[in-house]
XYZ file of C-alpha atoms in Angstrom:
751
model
C 0.000 0.000 0.000
C 1.170 3.542 -0.747
C 0.393 6.282 1.743
C 0.693 9.976 0.892
C 0.167 12.607 3.603
C -2.345 15.350 2.971
C -5.777 16.501 4.144
C -8.755 15.130 2.305
C -9.992 18.629 1.472
C -6.589 19.877 0.295
C -6.780 22.422 -2.490
C -5.833 20.717 -5.729
C -3.157 23.230 -6.678
C -1.149 22.532 -3.514
C 1.705 20.086 -4.221
C 1.212 16.641 -2.722
C 3.586 15.569 0.047
C 6.731 13.993 -1.407
C 6.780 11.176 1.153
C 5.755 7.817 -0.272
C 6.471 4.400 1.172
C 5.725 0.942 -0.139
C 6.213 -2.634 0.956
C 6.738 -5.190 -1.792
C 7.425 -8.898 -2.053
C 7.916 -10.250 1.491
C 7.274 -8.077 4.550
C 10.470 -7.868 6.631
C 10.123 -9.602 9.988
C 9.549 -7.372 12.996
C 11.702 -7.435 16.108
C 15.073 -9.163 16.333
C 16.115 -10.439 12.870
C 18.018 -13.433 14.233
C 15.144 -14.695 16.380
C 12.332 -14.559 13.815
C 11.692 -17.494 11.520
C 12.532 -16.784 7.861
C 9.507 -16.532 5.619
C 10.560 -17.404 2.056
C 8.751 -16.433 -1.155
C 10.404 -16.657 -4.575
C 10.051 -13.428 -6.517
C 8.966 -14.260 -10.099
C 6.745 -11.388 -11.240
C 9.514 -9.199 -12.674
C 7.444 -7.218 -15.215
C 8.523 -3.627 -15.809
C 5.079 -2.040 -15.390
C 2.440 -2.473 -12.685
C -1.290 -2.617 -13.376
C -3.899 -1.691 -10.807
C -7.465 -0.413 -10.867
C -7.696 3.337 -10.120
C -9.179 3.491 -6.617
C -8.084 6.002 -3.970
C -9.018 5.687 -0.271
C -8.376 8.227 2.492
C -7.968 7.510 6.204
C -8.969 9.596 9.223
C -5.626 11.436 9.127
C -6.114 12.621 5.549
C -3.664 10.176 3.956
C -4.436 9.011 0.438
C -4.080 5.231 0.123
C -3.556 3.286 -3.139
C -3.984 -0.387 -2.328
C -2.680 -2.903 -4.915
C -0.373 -5.887 -5.357
C 3.109 -4.779 -6.399
C 5.377 -6.530 -8.879
C 8.340 -8.300 -7.316
C 11.358 -6.694 -9.012
C 13.674 -4.894 -6.607
C 14.091 -1.536 -8.274
C 12.824 2.049 -8.583
C 9.367 2.798 -9.975
C 7.876 6.018 -11.275
C 4.320 6.777 -10.134
C 2.496 9.473 -12.116
C -0.426 11.178 -10.360
C -3.232 13.372 -11.624
C -5.805 14.889 -9.259
C -8.637 17.362 -9.766
C -11.488 18.970 -7.790
C -15.171 19.177 -8.654
C -14.427 22.638 -10.025
C -11.826 21.029 -12.376
C -8.809 22.585 -10.693
C -6.092 19.991 -11.301
C -2.493 19.030 -10.576
C 0.094 16.621 -12.018
C 2.721 15.050 -9.786
C 5.218 12.195 -9.891
C 6.770 10.019 -7.196
C 9.785 7.715 -7.183
C 9.053 4.513 -5.299
C 11.654 1.931 -4.265
C 10.787 -1.719 -3.748
C 13.315 -3.327 -1.430
C 13.856 -5.798 1.399
C 16.309 -5.976 4.269
C 18.051 -8.905 2.516
C 18.047 -8.942 -1.290
C 19.652 -11.147 -3.912
C 19.692 -9.747 -7.455
C 21.065 -12.073 -10.167
C 22.746 -10.713 -13.304
C 21.627 -13.219 -15.926
C 22.505 -13.298 -19.631
C 19.679 -13.229 -22.182
C 20.355 -16.885 -23.097
C 22.848 -19.730 -22.904
C 24.168 -21.871 -25.755
C 24.994 -25.551 -25.887
C 28.590 -26.084 -24.751
C 28.828 -22.733 -22.927
C 30.892 -22.432 -19.771
C 29.713 -19.329 -17.922
C 29.957 -17.694 -14.525
C 26.476 -16.702 -13.309
C 26.720 -13.949 -10.710
C 24.402 -12.236 -8.249
C 24.584 -9.352 -5.777
C 23.515 -9.785 -2.154
C 22.476 -6.573 -0.332
C 21.895 -6.024 3.383
C 19.773 -2.987 4.336
C 19.335 -4.008 7.981
C 21.234 -2.612 10.950
C 23.197 -5.820 11.660
C 25.517 -8.239 9.824
C 23.819 -11.139 8.027
C 25.452 -14.544 7.464
C 23.949 -17.222 5.297
C 24.057 -19.391 2.203
C 23.433 -18.403 -1.428
C 22.356 -21.135 -3.821
C 21.267 -21.691 -7.399
C 18.748 -24.289 -8.501
C 18.274 -25.210 -12.178
C 15.203 -27.055 -13.477
C 14.160 -28.317 -16.884
C 11.476 -25.727 -17.670
C 9.466 -28.264 -19.686
C 9.480 -31.297 -17.343
C 10.153 -29.503 -14.055
C 12.985 -31.948 -13.242
C 15.852 -30.646 -11.069
C 19.014 -30.691 -13.247
C 21.324 -28.571 -11.050
C 23.945 -31.328 -10.668
C 24.092 -31.791 -14.441
C 25.044 -28.125 -14.947
C 26.774 -27.087 -11.759
C 29.237 -28.924 -9.482
C 29.077 -26.343 -6.681
C 25.594 -24.844 -6.243
C 25.959 -23.274 -2.758
C 28.203 -20.509 -1.392
C 28.484 -19.018 2.080
C 28.152 -15.246 2.415
C 28.717 -12.647 5.100
C 27.436 -9.134 4.398
C 27.722 -6.180 6.754
C 25.072 -3.589 7.491
C 24.238 -1.419 4.452
C 26.780 -3.413 2.399
C 26.798 -5.539 -0.788
C 28.711 -8.720 -1.634
C 28.946 -10.759 -4.838
C 28.293 -14.455 -5.227
C 28.746 -16.637 -8.310
C 28.367 -20.152 -9.698
C 30.203 -21.859 -12.542
C 27.754 -23.447 -14.986
C 28.568 -25.786 -17.895
C 25.844 -26.406 -20.497
C 25.859 -29.962 -21.959
C 26.343 -30.137 -25.744
C 23.090 -32.059 -26.240
C 20.866 -29.912 -23.988
C 17.971 -28.227 -25.799
C 15.287 -27.346 -23.211
C 14.977 -23.924 -21.566
C 16.126 -23.698 -17.943
C 14.159 -22.376 -15.012
C 16.548 -20.873 -12.475
C 16.020 -20.076 -8.786
C 18.634 -17.951 -7.033
C 18.220 -17.874 -3.243
C 19.928 -16.173 -0.283
C 19.044 -17.511 3.202
C 20.064 -16.675 6.737
C 18.626 -18.018 9.982
C 16.037 -15.270 10.136
C 15.505 -13.782 6.660
C 15.631 -14.856 3.029
C 15.080 -13.696 -0.522
C 14.930 -15.384 -3.893
C 14.352 -14.618 -7.551
C 13.420 -16.953 -10.379
C 12.774 -16.850 -14.096
C 13.382 -18.802 -17.313
C 16.652 -18.823 -19.271
C 16.574 -20.042 -22.918
C 19.241 -22.514 -24.042
C 19.980 -22.106 -27.756
C 21.725 -24.466 -30.125
C 25.409 -23.918 -30.804
C 24.702 -24.445 -34.502
C 23.354 -21.960 -37.021
C 21.621 -22.342 -40.360
C 23.920 -20.926 -43.034
C 22.825 -20.120 -46.579
C 25.675 -19.573 -49.026
C 24.937 -18.280 -52.501
C 26.934 -18.079 -55.695
C 25.622 -15.871 -58.529
C 25.935 -17.308 -62.063
C 25.937 -14.414 -64.581
C 26.727 -15.443 -68.171
C 26.901 -13.001 -71.074
C 25.735 -13.665 -74.624
C 27.618 -16.519 -76.321
C 29.786 -17.019 -73.234
C 30.857 -20.174 -71.390
C 31.932 -19.842 -67.766
C 32.954 -22.103 -64.905
C 31.940 -21.165 -61.351
C 33.263 -22.685 -58.129
C 31.642 -22.630 -54.708
C 34.937 -22.724 -52.809
C 33.517 -23.321 -49.346
C 31.728 -26.486 -50.506
C 34.778 -27.684 -52.431
C 37.115 -27.192 -49.462
C 34.692 -28.332 -46.752
C 36.240 -30.844 -44.305
C 34.058 -30.217 -41.236
C 32.768 -33.289 -39.371
C 30.015 -31.279 -37.619
C 28.434 -29.778 -40.752
C 24.997 -31.131 -41.734
C 23.654 -30.477 -45.234
C 20.128 -29.094 -45.511
C 19.672 -28.171 -49.178
C 21.488 -27.537 -52.443
C 19.498 -25.820 -55.178
C 20.162 -24.308 -58.590
C 17.916 -21.730 -60.229
C 18.454 -20.175 -63.631
C 16.809 -17.727 -66.043
C 17.904 -18.042 -69.651
C 16.287 -14.775 -70.836
C 15.862 -12.180 -68.048
C 14.589 -9.491 -70.445
C 11.171 -11.057 -69.926
C 11.120 -9.525 -66.461
C 10.678 -6.210 -68.268
C 7.710 -7.654 -70.164
C 6.229 -8.825 -66.863
C 6.441 -5.245 -65.576
C 3.951 -3.972 -68.184
C 0.843 -4.769 -66.067
C 2.287 -2.588 -63.299
C 1.876 0.387 -65.642
C -1.554 -0.680 -66.875
C -2.938 -1.363 -63.376
C -1.405 1.519 -61.399
C -4.201 2.816 -59.145
C -3.536 6.550 -58.826
C -5.173 9.164 -61.012
C -2.460 11.732 -61.617
C -1.953 12.848 -65.212
C 1.453 11.183 -65.549
C 0.050 7.778 -64.524
C -3.028 8.042 -66.734
C -0.592 8.546 -69.597
C 1.445 5.556 -68.349
C -1.631 3.330 -68.844
C -1.877 4.478 -72.447
C 1.861 3.905 -72.826
C 1.686 0.368 -71.385
C -1.268 -0.714 -73.497
C 0.106 0.715 -76.735
C 3.500 -0.912 -76.059
C 1.767 -4.222 -75.277
C -0.018 -4.111 -78.617
C 3.222 -3.262 -80.408
C 5.196 -6.024 -78.691
C 2.426 -8.583 -79.276
C 2.264 -7.768 -82.994
C 6.045 -7.904 -83.225
C 6.217 -11.320 -81.549
C 3.050 -13.506 -81.841
C 4.496 -15.991 -79.315
C 3.808 -13.555 -76.472
C 0.157 -14.522 -76.062
C 1.065 -18.205 -76.244
C 3.685 -17.762 -73.522
C 1.330 -15.896 -71.228
C -1.318 -18.611 -71.515
C 1.289 -21.195 -70.513
C 2.499 -19.038 -67.620
C -1.015 -18.850 -66.239
C -1.335 -22.646 -66.295
C 2.156 -23.339 -64.904
C 2.001 -20.814 -62.046
C 4.595 -18.730 -63.864
C 2.758 -15.570 -62.907
C 3.467 -16.109 -59.231
C 6.081 -13.729 -57.921
C 9.597 -15.201 -57.811
C 9.834 -13.929 -54.234
C 6.951 -16.238 -53.301
C 8.197 -19.211 -55.309
C 11.653 -18.979 -53.853
C 11.061 -18.264 -50.161
C 11.787 -21.839 -49.055
C 15.427 -21.288 -50.019
C 15.837 -18.171 -47.904
C 16.663 -18.464 -44.217
C 14.401 -15.504 -43.494
C 10.958 -16.502 -44.670
C 9.002 -14.159 -46.878
C 6.238 -13.635 -44.333
C 8.665 -12.030 -41.859
C 10.350 -9.662 -44.289
C 9.507 -6.065 -45.197
C 9.174 -6.863 -48.891
C 6.178 -9.192 -48.377
C 3.769 -6.580 -49.692
C 5.972 -5.938 -52.731
C 5.804 -9.641 -53.608
C 2.063 -9.821 -53.059
C 1.520 -6.701 -55.162
C 3.678 -8.116 -57.953
C 1.846 -11.429 -57.771
C -1.600 -9.837 -57.908
C -0.634 -7.767 -60.953
C 0.944 -10.742 -62.693
C -2.208 -12.844 -62.293
C -3.798 -10.475 -64.807
C -0.883 -10.578 -67.217
C -2.417 -13.179 -69.546
C -5.113 -10.599 -70.354
C -2.516 -7.991 -71.238
C -2.315 -8.972 -74.899
C -6.038 -9.273 -75.489
C -6.487 -6.780 -78.338
C -10.064 -5.856 -77.422
C -8.990 -5.126 -73.859
C -6.019 -3.083 -75.084
C -8.251 -0.940 -77.272
C -10.871 -0.377 -74.566
C -8.307 0.438 -71.867
C -6.382 2.773 -74.157
C -9.522 4.642 -75.200
C -10.701 4.952 -71.580
C -7.358 6.331 -70.381
C -7.127 8.685 -73.358
C -10.588 10.138 -72.654
C -9.493 10.852 -69.071
C -6.335 12.528 -70.330
C -8.301 14.675 -72.800
C -10.530 15.890 -69.951
C -7.415 16.574 -67.865
C -5.914 18.883 -70.558
C -6.654 22.486 -69.678
C -7.645 25.375 -71.930
C -4.036 26.540 -72.258
C -3.005 23.084 -73.568
C -1.124 22.077 -70.414
C -1.689 19.283 -67.907
C -1.795 19.654 -64.136
C -0.359 16.939 -61.936
C -3.800 16.218 -60.436
C -7.296 17.541 -61.254
C -7.627 21.148 -60.138
C -3.880 21.784 -60.289
C -2.601 24.511 -62.576
C -0.839 23.462 -65.764
C 2.670 22.225 -65.102
C 5.509 22.702 -67.579
C 7.388 19.507 -66.711
C 4.342 17.181 -66.474
C 3.072 18.440 -69.836
C 6.507 18.068 -71.374
C 6.854 14.517 -69.990
C 3.507 13.474 -71.512
C 4.376 15.009 -74.900
C 7.800 13.305 -74.784
C 6.073 9.947 -74.142
C 3.724 10.418 -77.073
C 6.741 11.276 -79.246
C 8.367 7.980 -78.176
C 5.256 6.090 -79.283
C 5.015 8.139 -82.452
C 8.585 7.183 -83.337
C 7.502 3.510 -83.153
C 4.540 4.382 -85.426
C 2.072 2.893 -82.935
C -0.015 5.970 -82.116
C -3.589 5.833 -83.484
C -4.008 8.188 -86.436
C -6.884 10.224 -85.034
C -7.718 13.933 -84.871
C -8.181 13.671 -81.090
C -4.616 12.446 -80.549
C -3.186 15.023 -82.964
C -5.140 17.833 -81.291
C -4.071 16.818 -77.767
C -0.403 16.604 -78.760
C -0.483 19.833 -80.772
C -2.111 21.807 -77.916
C 0.444 20.361 -75.510
C 3.290 21.435 -77.804
C 1.874 24.971 -78.039
C 1.781 25.148 -74.228
C 5.413 24.093 -73.748
C 6.471 26.417 -76.592
C 4.852 29.342 -74.729
C 6.551 28.389 -71.437
C 9.896 28.135 -73.237
C 9.413 31.516 -74.920
C 8.323 33.161 -71.627
C 11.465 31.847 -69.954
C 13.620 33.365 -72.692
C 11.852 36.748 -72.566
C 12.258 36.847 -68.768
C 15.996 36.259 -69.241
C 16.149 38.958 -71.909
C 14.558 41.419 -69.492
C 17.174 40.585 -66.828
C 19.961 41.136 -69.362
C 18.549 44.548 -70.312
C 18.379 45.481 -66.617
C 22.017 44.432 -66.164
C 21.109 41.603 -63.804
C 22.311 38.827 -66.133
C 24.649 38.267 -69.081
C 23.899 36.419 -72.306
C 27.251 34.627 -72.179
C 26.584 33.072 -68.742
C 25.196 29.547 -68.301
C 21.379 29.736 -68.388
C 20.840 26.163 -69.554
C 18.545 24.749 -66.846
C 17.239 21.170 -66.634
C 13.731 22.075 -67.832
C 15.170 23.965 -70.835
C 17.268 20.948 -71.876
C 14.219 18.728 -71.473
C 12.240 21.083 -73.725
C 14.952 20.967 -76.386
C 14.912 17.141 -76.160
C 11.113 16.931 -76.424
C 11.089 19.331 -79.378
C 13.890 17.429 -81.145
C 11.541 14.505 -81.943
C 9.688 16.664 -84.465
C 11.915 17.607 -87.457
C 9.091 19.700 -88.933
C 8.941 21.856 -85.807
C 12.220 23.533 -86.755
C 10.683 25.020 -89.916
C 7.622 26.272 -88.032
C 9.591 28.290 -85.472
C 9.741 32.039 -85.913
C 10.090 35.263 -83.952
C 10.957 35.001 -80.260
C 10.524 31.211 -80.247
C 13.210 30.825 -82.947
C 15.512 33.290 -81.136
C 15.065 31.371 -77.900
C 15.650 27.979 -79.545
C 18.818 29.113 -81.313
C 20.166 30.753 -78.141
C 19.651 27.717 -75.897
C 20.961 25.391 -78.594
C 24.203 27.397 -78.608
C 24.217 27.196 -74.784
C 23.965 23.403 -75.075
C 27.063 23.320 -77.269
C 28.942 25.562 -74.856
C 27.957 24.294 -71.377
C 27.199 20.568 -71.655
C 30.456 19.669 -69.849
C 29.211 21.126 -66.547
C 25.934 19.249 -66.528
C 24.850 16.102 -64.696
C 24.732 12.724 -66.408
C 21.053 12.818 -67.426
C 21.414 16.338 -68.807
C 24.471 15.295 -70.850
C 22.381 12.502 -72.366
C 19.682 15.001 -73.300
C 22.352 17.327 -74.761
C 23.780 14.501 -76.921
C 20.370 13.734 -78.456
C 19.484 17.423 -78.878
C 22.723 18.309 -80.696
C 22.586 15.136 -82.840
C 18.994 15.779 -83.971
C 19.893 19.407 -84.777
C 22.817 18.310 -86.978
C 25.474 19.485 -84.498
C 27.223 16.137 -84.873
C 30.660 17.290 -83.747
C 29.233 18.230 -80.317
C 27.144 15.066 -80.019
C 30.231 12.947 -80.793
C 32.216 14.756 -78.101
C 29.463 14.118 -75.537
C 29.271 10.411 -76.414
C 33.066 10.106 -76.246
C 33.057 11.769 -72.819
C 30.283 9.492 -71.582
C 32.200 6.458 -72.769
C 35.404 7.589 -71.061
C 33.618 8.127 -67.728
C 31.611 4.889 -67.831
C 32.376 1.874 -65.629
C 32.683 -1.480 -67.387
C 31.994 -4.626 -65.369
C 31.921 -8.170 -66.690
C 28.784 -8.979 -64.698
C 27.032 -5.602 -64.434
C 27.724 -4.285 -67.917
C 28.260 -0.572 -68.583
C 27.093 2.099 -66.129
C 28.059 5.304 -64.339
C 28.443 6.297 -60.725
C 26.649 9.504 -59.929
C 25.125 11.425 -57.043
C 21.555 10.226 -57.438
C 18.800 12.368 -55.934
C 15.055 12.976 -55.853
C 14.668 15.259 -58.869
C 13.511 13.885 -62.214
C 16.971 14.519 -63.730
C 18.760 12.617 -60.896
C 17.055 9.215 -61.171
C 19.265 6.178 -61.952
C 16.751 4.089 -63.960
C 15.617 6.979 -66.131
C 19.244 8.052 -66.669
C 20.373 4.571 -67.736
C 17.361 4.271 -70.064
C 18.211 7.620 -71.655
C 21.831 6.523 -72.136
C 20.589 3.472 -74.024
C 18.704 5.835 -76.337
C 21.869 7.955 -76.758
C 24.155 5.053 -77.667
C 21.486 3.489 -79.882
C 20.651 6.614 -81.882
C 23.656 8.928 -81.679
C 26.573 6.467 -81.509
C 24.845 3.539 -83.267
C 26.936 1.385 -80.905
C 24.971 -1.834 -80.427
C 27.648 -3.421 -78.244
C 27.459 -0.550 -75.751
C 23.655 -0.593 -75.929
C 23.604 -4.259 -74.915
C 26.086 -3.587 -72.101
C 23.862 -0.745 -70.851
C 20.788 -2.995 -70.991
C 22.636 -5.579 -68.867
C 22.925 -3.021 -66.041
C 19.189 -2.278 -66.229
C 18.341 -5.971 -65.977
C 20.775 -6.525 -63.109
C 19.168 -3.570 -61.344
C 15.754 -5.211 -61.743
C 17.219 -8.363 -60.164
C 17.878 -6.605 -56.841
C 15.456 -3.645 -56.924
C 11.845 -2.696 -57.460
C 11.312 -0.058 -60.153
C 9.308 2.158 -57.838
C 7.578 4.534 -60.253
C 5.554 4.247 -63.433
C 7.977 6.707 -65.023
C 11.050 4.545 -64.267
C 9.234 1.405 -65.407
C 8.035 2.894 -68.698
C 11.482 4.287 -69.540
C 13.188 0.975 -68.710
C 10.691 -1.097 -70.719
C 11.180 1.153 -73.758
C 14.967 0.837 -73.452
C 14.978 -2.947 -72.936
C 12.358 -4.018 -75.467
C 12.678 -1.485 -78.243
C 16.395 -0.723 -78.579
C 19.493 -2.757 -79.337
C 19.462 -6.343 -80.542
C 16.278 -8.406 -80.204
C 16.627 -10.237 -76.903
C 12.974 -11.150 -76.536
C 13.065 -13.756 -79.309
C 15.977 -15.671 -77.760
C 14.573 -19.066 -76.721
C 17.535 -21.461 -76.591
C 18.232 -23.088 -73.234
C 21.774 -22.976 -71.817
C 23.971 -25.999 -71.298
C 24.587 -26.504 -67.574
C 26.886 -29.021 -65.950
C 26.865 -29.399 -62.153
C 29.860 -31.387 -60.971
C 30.254 -34.285 -63.379
C 26.570 -34.346 -64.342
C 25.107 -32.521 -67.343
C 21.546 -31.394 -66.613
C 18.739 -32.592 -68.878
C 16.650 -29.400 -68.959
C 13.952 -31.011 -71.135
C 12.781 -32.952 -68.062
C 12.439 -29.834 -65.901
C 9.472 -27.524 -65.547
C 10.929 -24.593 -67.507
C 8.918 -21.376 -67.672
C 8.188 -20.381 -71.306
C 9.776 -17.145 -72.466
C 12.019 -16.369 -69.511
C 13.374 -19.937 -69.366
C 13.272 -19.879 -65.552
C 13.681 -23.163 -63.674
C 14.697 -24.361 -60.238
C 16.330 -27.694 -59.392
C 16.732 -29.136 -55.876
C 19.343 -31.805 -55.239
C 18.682 -34.556 -52.644
C 20.664 -34.279 -49.396
C 22.354 -37.599 -50.125
C 23.884 -36.160 -53.335
C 25.367 -33.020 -51.744
C 29.142 -33.279 -51.793
C 32.203 -31.357 -52.930
C 31.499 -32.625 -56.480
C 28.646 -30.099 -56.732
C 30.978 -27.179 -56.043
C 31.773 -26.686 -59.745
C 29.139 -25.385 -62.185
C 29.744 -24.920 -65.919
C 27.319 -22.789 -67.954
C 27.237 -22.137 -71.719
C 24.850 -19.454 -72.978
C 24.024 -19.867 -76.721
C 21.742 -16.788 -76.877
C 22.468 -13.179 -77.832
C 21.139 -11.977 -74.473
C 22.508 -12.195 -70.944
C 21.470 -15.125 -68.743
C 21.824 -15.531 -65.012
C 21.160 -17.825 -62.118
C 22.357 -18.769 -58.673
C 23.403 -21.706 -56.524
C 22.112 -21.936 -52.945
C 23.751 -24.225 -50.383
C 22.227 -24.508 -46.918
C 23.741 -26.309 -43.958
C 23.855 -26.436 -40.164
C 27.254 -25.790 -38.609
C 28.658 -25.002 -35.166
C 28.815 -21.235 -34.819
C 32.531 -21.102 -34.040
C 33.300 -23.002 -37.257
C 31.414 -20.765 -39.672
C 33.852 -18.933 -41.935
C 33.304 -15.587 -43.583
C 31.965 -15.898 -47.121
C 32.890 -13.153 -49.570
C 31.999 -14.539 -52.989
C 28.823 -12.448 -53.382
C 28.223 -8.829 -54.443
C 27.327 -8.025 -50.810
C 30.120 -8.232 -48.237
C 29.760 -7.770 -44.483
C 32.704 -6.969 -42.216
C 32.166 -7.125 -38.448
C 34.793 -5.957 -35.950
C 34.921 -5.619 -32.169
C 36.696 -2.688 -30.522
C 37.601 -2.134 -26.876
C 36.616 1.407 -25.861
C 38.738 3.154 -23.219
C 38.710 6.734 -22.024
C 41.748 8.965 -22.469
C 42.574 12.633 -22.043
C 41.578 13.134 -25.671
C 38.253 11.290 -25.258
C 37.191 7.686 -25.998
C 39.816 5.594 -27.844
C 39.005 2.374 -29.721
C 41.410 -0.545 -30.158
C 40.667 -3.581 -32.340
C 40.058 -6.834 -30.470
C 42.646 -9.445 -31.504
C 44.770 -12.283 -30.121
C 47.237 -9.744 -28.719
C 44.445 -7.442 -27.505
C 41.818 -9.769 -26.008
C 38.600 -8.770 -24.248
C 38.716 -8.849 -20.445
C 35.863 -8.952 -17.976
C 34.439 -5.482 -17.517
C 35.661 -4.071 -20.857
C 33.362 -1.786 -22.810
C 33.157 -3.160 -26.351
C 31.884 -1.432 -29.478
C 30.648 -3.502 -32.425
C 31.086 -2.076 -35.927
C 29.456 -3.586 -39.007
C 30.394 -2.503 -42.531
C 28.246 -3.459 -45.526
C 29.817 -3.125 -48.958
C 27.901 -3.667 -52.214
C 28.886 -3.270 -55.840
C 25.351 -2.344 -56.984
C 22.146 -0.828 -55.672
C 20.197 -3.307 -53.544
C 16.733 -2.840 -52.120
C 15.784 -6.229 -50.658
C 18.378 -6.491 -47.882
C 17.698 -7.915 -44.415
C 20.457 -7.814 -41.804
C 20.223 -9.659 -38.484
C 23.203 -9.298 -36.175
C 23.584 -11.944 -33.474
C 25.099 -10.942 -30.129
C 27.284 -13.359 -28.201
C 26.106 -14.705 -24.831
C 28.599 -12.607 -22.900
C 27.834 -9.300 -24.622
C 25.067 -7.133 -23.210
C 24.042 -3.610 -24.232
C 25.430 -0.808 -22.064
C 21.963 0.648 -21.489
C 19.208 -1.900 -20.892
C 16.787 0.363 -19.035
C 13.401 0.805 -20.658
C 12.763 4.374 -21.746
C 11.259 6.535 -24.424
C 14.033 7.876 -26.606
C 14.380 9.539 -29.971
C 17.393 8.382 -32.000
């Protein structure tokens, strides 16, 4: 019970008396400690918060009494109080309450034990009485499942004598050895007894296996016409007698470009109603019709996919291989969303559906176009220069493929859009001219902004537009074209791509060649990842990696006519799709255009690779191979897993890239697991001892010559290094039994 002094009719704005007392657990015996009989109760309710019904009683002296059963942890508690009168005068107050006994034993237990551990379990014995207390401290261990006492199995000496003076503390400890074959959790009871007083605390301690499930992977990327041999070194060199195989699996995709085809429904089904995404539906449906007419096998493949479960997300099909199951990972919803969209993919190439969907989306877009010819981002928004320009650019892409319907409605929408962006471009130029006349700007300075370059790019699709320009529009176009020639070197990667296409289409071939040469010199060439650039990616439309790579494919296809570079650039896009989700309709539409409609025809490649695992050549005709993409997965029986499977030979007869992966799972003792660095993602974990110095905290690397000692403060540092962008990454760091966080107190904190 808690008593707080104060009259019953105290005014509410007077602060409550700070005195608060509480008895918890076992009431200390009255009178002479050494003559009373010890009353023993094991404290087991160690929860951090206390629940009680809100009822306040007052006694004849005006004390407020809260009567409830307290939890049994020996610690400090914070009691928050709120009181008010009938007139709604109120007060907040807080009290610190200590639960304690004259004799207390407080164990310092680890979070868990592991099989084979040898640990020292310690406890603190405190004496708050006025005299010295002598007694015995003991530990009792029980099988938490059966209730059987197993103390002798774990501990040779389970009792220690103690002598603790008044207001003093002493330590007591027990050496515990965990058997290698023990798997049940332990219930522990730690007790301190004297002749007259006692205390005890008990709880459950998990015992974990000393083995861990390890999944090792080996990527198998093979370029067009290439034969490669891959070796899983850890399997080849494995000599462990404690390792137990779980699974060995091979999965392979002979034509990954089909993942771009599978992304088309994402555009067609996107739920939001902004102008850019309404256009994306038109774009997806028109592209689907074009691709279907170009390759009649598409519809046949999709029908087979629907029957063979090929439209199920690969994340769902493959989760049994991963040691973190799909249902516990943050990308579950991504997989479900992909799966739901792909269930509808067989309908994608239905020509009646394509026509109806395209017409419906186009009618919405026509209504969205405002009187000035521009498009707002959403209904009710004012016309936006960039959104309008993006939509016109997309229509120009489709027009270049000669897939736009020849109708007056389409022509009128596009023409009005062009007039709007022409006016915005001209207004920008006239505003600059005014600044020059006022002496606030100079013609020779760099005024080539991102939106201006994008306008020049959008306008460059129409060769007839050049003849139609006159007056201020022609002056503006000529001025900014000269700026492009002069200032392209200081622009970001995406802008340089736009500049290359703009100068090429305006017959400034010497400049466009220089830009392409510069791009080639600054590109990174990787045997697996193809050709790409490192850049400071950001949130603006001209800083996006997928859109930039797609534009570069257009540059090297049209300006350089370099099909080898185009294919290398497409490899990077596909490898990006392997580890990332193309988050926006804009990125998806640009990537699909670049992958399906530029470079050599990868979609038609249907030959299966030759694969040899160990000494055995795989007969792929007997496997369930997905039509089109050529995806299959093969599990090997446990009995066949040996070092022979460590070598994989792959020959790719197609003109497109192919890829796959080998997954080897096994159980191994934790201290025998070696670091594995054969993947694109590498993790480095180091331990540092932290010590204070005159200059502040100093870290020293833990090693054989600098070992950890009891009481050291240790800092753990984890470095993750990747050679590509990765989105689906889950990291779980396991702490050792002996390592505990510095601060384990519960609290609200912002970090």
